[in-house]
Amino acid sequence: GGGYSFFSGKDASRSYVTGCFETHLTHDLRGLTREQLKDLENWVSFYRDHHTYYRVGRVVHKPIDPNSPIPPPCNDASDKKS
């Protein structure tokens, strides 16, 4: 696949906005900034409304336990995929 095949079959919402592709491969959006959430909304809108891209499946995952810790910030450059 192309450059976005990395995102296939998983919900990588958090890593999409943080750039942390090793530790933030999760659908847990707790702790993200308003700007990051807006970036996600724009991404969803782009693919939802685009005539070239279409939905081929759906990722089903367990709900986030509200008592679980929020993923820590990614400050380590080694965690970012180049």
Coordinates of C-alpha atoms in Angstrom, one line a residue:
G1 CA 0.0 0.0 0.0
G2 CA 0.8 3.7 -0.2
G3 CA 1.9 6.0 2.5
Y4 CA -1.4 5.7 4.4
S5 CA -1.5 1.9 4.5
F6 CA 0.1 2.2 8.0
F7 CA -3.3 3.5 9.2
S8 CA -5.3 0.6 7.7
G9 CA -7.1 -1.7 10.1
K10 CA -6.5 0.3 13.2
D11 CA -7.7 3.5 14.9
A12 CA -4.6 5.6 15.0
S13 CA -6.4 8.9 15.8
R14 CA -4.1 10.0 18.6
S15 CA -0.9 9.2 16.7
Y16 CA -2.3 11.1 13.6
V17 CA -2.3 14.4 15.6
T18 CA 0.7 13.8 17.9
G19 CA 3.0 12.2 15.4
C20 CA 3.9 9.5 17.9
F21 CA 3.4 6.3 15.9
E22 CA 4.9 3.9 18.4
T23 CA 3.2 4.7 21.7
H24 CA 0.0 6.6 20.6
L25 CA -1.6 4.0 18.4
T26 CA -4.9 4.3 20.2
H27 CA -8.4 5.7 19.8
D28 CA -8.0 7.4 23.3
L29 CA -8.5 11.1 22.7
R30 CA -8.4 12.1 26.3
G31 CA -5.9 14.9 27.1
L32 CA -5.6 16.2 23.5
T33 CA -5.8 19.9 22.9
R34 CA -8.7 21.6 21.2
E35 CA -6.4 22.2 18.2
Q36 CA -5.6 18.5 18.0
L37 CA -9.3 17.6 18.2
K38 CA -10.1 20.1 15.4
D39 CA -7.3 18.6 13.3
L40 CA -9.0 15.2 13.7
E41 CA -12.4 16.6 12.8
N42 CA -10.9 18.1 9.6
W43 CA -9.3 14.8 8.8
V44 CA -12.5 12.9 9.2
S45 CA -14.4 15.5 7.1
F46 CA -11.8 15.3 4.3
Y47 CA -12.1 11.5 4.0
R48 CA -15.9 11.4 4.6
D49 CA -16.6 13.9 1.8
H50 CA -13.8 13.0 -0.6
H51 CA -14.9 11.4 -3.9
T52 CA -11.8 9.3 -4.3
Y53 CA -11.6 7.7 -0.9
Y54 CA -14.3 5.5 0.4
R55 CA -15.0 3.4 3.5
V56 CA -14.2 -0.3 3.1
G57 CA -14.6 -1.4 6.7
R58 CA -14.8 -0.4 10.3
V59 CA -12.6 -0.8 13.3
V60 CA -14.4 -2.1 16.4
H61 CA -12.6 -1.7 19.7
K62 CA -13.4 -1.8 23.4
P63 CA -14.4 1.5 25.1
I64 CA -11.7 3.4 26.9
D65 CA -11.8 2.7 30.7
P66 CA -12.3 6.2 32.2
N67 CA -10.2 5.1 35.1
S68 CA -7.2 4.2 33.0
P69 CA -4.4 6.7 32.8
I70 CA -4.4 9.2 29.9
P71 CA -1.6 8.4 27.5
P72 CA 1.5 10.5 28.4
P73 CA 2.7 13.2 26.0
C74 CA 5.2 12.1 23.4
N75 CA 8.3 14.2 23.7
D76 CA 10.8 11.6 22.5
A77 CA 11.8 12.1 18.9
S78 CA 12.6 8.3 18.7
D79 CA 8.9 7.6 19.1
K80 CA 8.1 9.6 15.9
K81 CA 8.1 7.7 12.7
S82 CA 10.1 9.3 9.9

